[in-house]
Short mmCIF file of C-alpha atoms in Angstrom, two decimals:
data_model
loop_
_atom_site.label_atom_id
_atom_site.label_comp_id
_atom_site.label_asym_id
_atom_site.label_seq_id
_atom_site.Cartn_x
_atom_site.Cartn_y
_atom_site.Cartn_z
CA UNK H 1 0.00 0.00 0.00
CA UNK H 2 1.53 3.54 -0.73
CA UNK H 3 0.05 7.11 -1.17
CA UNK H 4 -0.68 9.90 1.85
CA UNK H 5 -2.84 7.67 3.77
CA UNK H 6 0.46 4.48 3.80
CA UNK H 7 2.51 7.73 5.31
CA UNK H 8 -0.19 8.84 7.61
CA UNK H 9 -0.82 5.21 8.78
CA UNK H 10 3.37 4.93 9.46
CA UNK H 11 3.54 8.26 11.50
CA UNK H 12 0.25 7.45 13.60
CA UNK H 13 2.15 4.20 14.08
CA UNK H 14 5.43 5.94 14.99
CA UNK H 15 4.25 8.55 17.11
CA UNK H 16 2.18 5.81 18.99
CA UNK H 17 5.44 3.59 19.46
CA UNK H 18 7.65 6.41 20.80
CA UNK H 19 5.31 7.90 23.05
CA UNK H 20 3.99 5.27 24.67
CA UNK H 21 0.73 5.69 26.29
CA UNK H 22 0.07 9.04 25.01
CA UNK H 23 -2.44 9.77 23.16
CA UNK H 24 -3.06 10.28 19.45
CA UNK H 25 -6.10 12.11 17.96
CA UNK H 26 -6.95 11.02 13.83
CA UNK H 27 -9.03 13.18 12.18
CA UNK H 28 -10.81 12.27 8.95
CA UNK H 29 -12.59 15.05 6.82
CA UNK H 30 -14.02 14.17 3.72
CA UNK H 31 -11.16 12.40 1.77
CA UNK H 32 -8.18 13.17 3.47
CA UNK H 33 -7.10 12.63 6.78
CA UNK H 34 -4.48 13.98 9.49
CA UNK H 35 -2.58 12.45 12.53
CA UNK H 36 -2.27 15.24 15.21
CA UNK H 37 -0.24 14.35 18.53
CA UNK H 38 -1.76 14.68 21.90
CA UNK H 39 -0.58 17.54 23.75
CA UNK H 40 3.20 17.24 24.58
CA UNK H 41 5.05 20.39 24.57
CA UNK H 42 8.67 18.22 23.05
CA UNK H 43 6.84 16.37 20.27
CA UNK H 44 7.92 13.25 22.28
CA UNK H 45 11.42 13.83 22.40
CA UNK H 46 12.09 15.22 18.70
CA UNK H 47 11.95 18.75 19.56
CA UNK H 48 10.10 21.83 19.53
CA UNK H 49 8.74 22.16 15.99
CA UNK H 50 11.11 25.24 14.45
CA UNK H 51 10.80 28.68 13.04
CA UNK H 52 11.45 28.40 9.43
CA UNK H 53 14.43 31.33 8.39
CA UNK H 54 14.25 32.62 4.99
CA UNK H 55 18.31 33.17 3.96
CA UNK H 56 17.50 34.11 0.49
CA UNK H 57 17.85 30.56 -0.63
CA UNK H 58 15.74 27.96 -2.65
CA UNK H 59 14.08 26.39 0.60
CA UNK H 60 13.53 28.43 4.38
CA UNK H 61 16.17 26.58 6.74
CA UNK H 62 14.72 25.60 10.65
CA UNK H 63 16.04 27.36 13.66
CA UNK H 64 17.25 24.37 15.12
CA UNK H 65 17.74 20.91 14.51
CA UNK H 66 15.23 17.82 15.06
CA UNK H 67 15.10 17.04 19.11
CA UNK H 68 16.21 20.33 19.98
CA UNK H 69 14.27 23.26 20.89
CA UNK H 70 16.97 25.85 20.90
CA UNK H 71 19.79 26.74 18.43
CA UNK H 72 22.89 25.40 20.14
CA UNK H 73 21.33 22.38 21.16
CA UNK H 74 22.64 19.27 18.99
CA UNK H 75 18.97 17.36 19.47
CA UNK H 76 19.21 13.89 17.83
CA UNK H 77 21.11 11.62 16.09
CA UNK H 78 19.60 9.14 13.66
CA UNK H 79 20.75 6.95 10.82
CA UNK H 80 20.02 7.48 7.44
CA UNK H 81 15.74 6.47 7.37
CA UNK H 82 16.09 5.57 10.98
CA UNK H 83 13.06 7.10 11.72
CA UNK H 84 13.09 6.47 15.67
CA UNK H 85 16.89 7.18 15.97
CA UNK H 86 17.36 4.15 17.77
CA UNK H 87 18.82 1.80 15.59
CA UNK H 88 22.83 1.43 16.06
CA UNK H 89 23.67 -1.75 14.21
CA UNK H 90 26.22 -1.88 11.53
CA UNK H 91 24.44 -4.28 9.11
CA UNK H 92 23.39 -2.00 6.48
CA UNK H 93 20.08 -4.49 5.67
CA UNK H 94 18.87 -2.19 8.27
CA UNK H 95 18.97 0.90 6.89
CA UNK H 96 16.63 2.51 4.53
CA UNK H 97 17.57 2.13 0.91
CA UNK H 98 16.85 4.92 -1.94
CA UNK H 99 16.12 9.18 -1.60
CA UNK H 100 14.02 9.82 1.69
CA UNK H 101 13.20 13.92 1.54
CA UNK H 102 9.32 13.83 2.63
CA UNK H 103 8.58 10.66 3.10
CA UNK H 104 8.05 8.22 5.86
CA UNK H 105 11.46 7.30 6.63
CA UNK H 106 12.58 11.18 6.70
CA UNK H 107 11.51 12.31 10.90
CA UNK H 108 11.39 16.05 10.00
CA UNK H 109 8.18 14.79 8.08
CA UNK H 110 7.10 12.43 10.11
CA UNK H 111 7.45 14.17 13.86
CA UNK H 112 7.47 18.18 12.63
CA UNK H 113 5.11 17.93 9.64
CA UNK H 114 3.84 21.01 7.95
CA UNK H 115 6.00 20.70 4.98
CA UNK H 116 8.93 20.64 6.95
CA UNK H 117 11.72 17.20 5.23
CA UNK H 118 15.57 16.85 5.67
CA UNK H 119 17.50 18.76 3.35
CA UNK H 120 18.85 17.48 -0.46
CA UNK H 121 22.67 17.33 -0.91
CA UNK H 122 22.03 19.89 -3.59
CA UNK H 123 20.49 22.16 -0.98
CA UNK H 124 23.11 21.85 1.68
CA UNK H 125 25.74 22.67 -1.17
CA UNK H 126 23.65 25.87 -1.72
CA UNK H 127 23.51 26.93 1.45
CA UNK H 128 27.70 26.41 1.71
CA UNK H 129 28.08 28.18 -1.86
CA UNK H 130 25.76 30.95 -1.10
CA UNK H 131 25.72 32.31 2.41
CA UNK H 132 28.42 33.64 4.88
CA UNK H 133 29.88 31.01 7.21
CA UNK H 134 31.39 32.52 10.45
CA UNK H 135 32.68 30.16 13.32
CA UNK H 136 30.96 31.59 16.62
CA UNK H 137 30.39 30.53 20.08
CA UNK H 138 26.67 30.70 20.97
CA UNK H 139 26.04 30.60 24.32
CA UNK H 140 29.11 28.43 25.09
CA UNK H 141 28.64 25.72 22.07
CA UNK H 142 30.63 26.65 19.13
CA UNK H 143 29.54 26.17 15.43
CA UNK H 144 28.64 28.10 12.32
CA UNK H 145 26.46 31.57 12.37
CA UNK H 146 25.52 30.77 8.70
CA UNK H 147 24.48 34.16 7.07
CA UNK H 148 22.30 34.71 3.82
CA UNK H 149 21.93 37.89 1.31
CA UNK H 150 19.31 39.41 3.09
CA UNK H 151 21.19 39.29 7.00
CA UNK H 152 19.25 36.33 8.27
CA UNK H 153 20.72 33.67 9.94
CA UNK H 154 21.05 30.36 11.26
CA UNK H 155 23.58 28.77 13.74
CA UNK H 156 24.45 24.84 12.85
CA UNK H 157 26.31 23.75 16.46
CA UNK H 158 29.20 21.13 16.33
CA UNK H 159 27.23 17.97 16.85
CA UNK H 160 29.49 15.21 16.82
CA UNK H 161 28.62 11.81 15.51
CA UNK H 162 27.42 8.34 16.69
CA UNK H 163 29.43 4.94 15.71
CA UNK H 164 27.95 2.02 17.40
CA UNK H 165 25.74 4.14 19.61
CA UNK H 166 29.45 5.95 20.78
CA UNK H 167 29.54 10.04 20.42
CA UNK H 168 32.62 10.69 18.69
CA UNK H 169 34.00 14.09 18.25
CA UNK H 170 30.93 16.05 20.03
CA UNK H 171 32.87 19.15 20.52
CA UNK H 172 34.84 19.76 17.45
CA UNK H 173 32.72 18.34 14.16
CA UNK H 174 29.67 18.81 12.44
CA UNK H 175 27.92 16.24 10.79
CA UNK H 176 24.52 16.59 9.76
CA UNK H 177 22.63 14.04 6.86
CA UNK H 178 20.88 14.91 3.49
CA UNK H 179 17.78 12.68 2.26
CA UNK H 180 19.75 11.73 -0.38
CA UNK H 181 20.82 8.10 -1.08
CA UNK H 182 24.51 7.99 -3.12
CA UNK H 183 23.88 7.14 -7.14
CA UNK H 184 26.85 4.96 -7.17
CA UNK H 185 26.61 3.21 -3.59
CA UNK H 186 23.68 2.31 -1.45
CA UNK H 187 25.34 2.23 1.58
CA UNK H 188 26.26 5.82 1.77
CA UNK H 189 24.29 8.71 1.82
CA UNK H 190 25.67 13.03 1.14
CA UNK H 191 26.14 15.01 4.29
CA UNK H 192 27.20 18.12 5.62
CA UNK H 193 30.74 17.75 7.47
CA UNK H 194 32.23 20.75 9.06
CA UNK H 195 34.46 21.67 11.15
CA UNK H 196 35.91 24.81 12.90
CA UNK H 197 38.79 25.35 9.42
CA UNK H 198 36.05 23.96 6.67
CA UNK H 199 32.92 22.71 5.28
CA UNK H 200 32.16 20.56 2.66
CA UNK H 201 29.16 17.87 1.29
CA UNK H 202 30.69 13.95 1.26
CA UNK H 203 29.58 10.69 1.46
CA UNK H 204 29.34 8.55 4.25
CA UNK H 205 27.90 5.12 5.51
CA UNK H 206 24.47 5.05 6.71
CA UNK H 207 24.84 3.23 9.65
CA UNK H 208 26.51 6.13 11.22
CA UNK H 209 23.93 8.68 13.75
CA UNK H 210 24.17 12.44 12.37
CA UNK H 211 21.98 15.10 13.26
CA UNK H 212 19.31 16.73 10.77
CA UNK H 213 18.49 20.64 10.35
CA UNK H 214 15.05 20.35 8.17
CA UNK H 215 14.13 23.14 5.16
CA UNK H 216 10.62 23.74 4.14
CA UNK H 217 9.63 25.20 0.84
CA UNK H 218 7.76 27.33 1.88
#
């Protein structure tokens, strides 16, 4: 079964699993229909849904990343289509296979919604080609203060990465996925590595937890 009501089905059934016992309210009107969570200021654990900055680019970026509420807070770390962000095996059977922007293996559209999806390589190279980058400290936790045309900004806080279910370089590294699958490699997937002397967009293995900064389009 595929279509919106497949995806709506898999995020009632994902919301439900990572909550627990809270409560989820389905609302059908005429042919469509909507999961909406029950009241939980943290979107169970993934995060205060964000403010969506307009840096003069081809999509708005969020404020902050999924499972954070604030801007220097790293949130969570997931796999690539890890929905839940608790998978931490190495067998790559395990890992979603194929471009996941927007769908139900992509948790900025399953746990923020309103058009919010992880970002394409091609728009993370954008946003490295076309804005400012300035290393900063933001209340403590340094990063990028990444700076568009018109003077808006966003700050992307070194975020560190998860091998195994082990944090590795928390305090120095960025690493944060695309929804992109590799054309020449299944196992590996784009994403955005920084770190305080460079940036750039490369290819690693899925099985490895990086942090996601949605876009919306509009």
């Amino acid at each position: 079964m595929t279509g919106p009501f497949h995806v709506l089905l898999h995020r009632t059934a994902t919301l439900a699993r990572v909550a627990g016992a809270a409560c989820l309210a389905v609302c059908f009107c005429g042919d469509s229909a909507s999961a909406r969570p029950g009241p939980v200021d943290d979107n169970y654990g993934y995060g205060r849904v964000a403010e969506a900055v307009d840096l003069g680019l081809s999509v708005k970026w969020a404020d902050h990343n999924i499972g954070s509420s604030f801007a220097n807070e790293v949130g969570r770390y997931f796999g690539y289509g890890d929905v839940d962000g608790r998978e931490t095996s190495n067998d790559f059977k395990k890992y979603t296979k194929g471009d996941i922007c927007g769908t139900e293996h992509d948790p900025a559209y399953v746990y923020w919604g309103g058009g919010w999806r992880m970002p394409t390589a091609d728009e993370i190279t954008e946003l490295c080609e076309r804005c400012e980058w300035r290393w900063v400290k933001l209340d403590g936790v340094e990063g990028f203060k990444v700076v568009g045309r018109r003077g808006k900004s966003i700050f992307l806080p070194v975020s560190g990465m998860k091998s195994n279910g082990n944090l590795q370089f928390e305090k120095i590294r960025g690493y944060y996925w695309s929804g992109n699958m590799c054309d020449d490699d299944a196992n590996y997937a784009p994403a955005l590595f920084f770190y305080k002397g460079g940036k750039l967009v490369k290819d690693y293995k899925k099985v490895f937890g990086f942090v996601i900064r949605p876009v919306r389009e509009d």
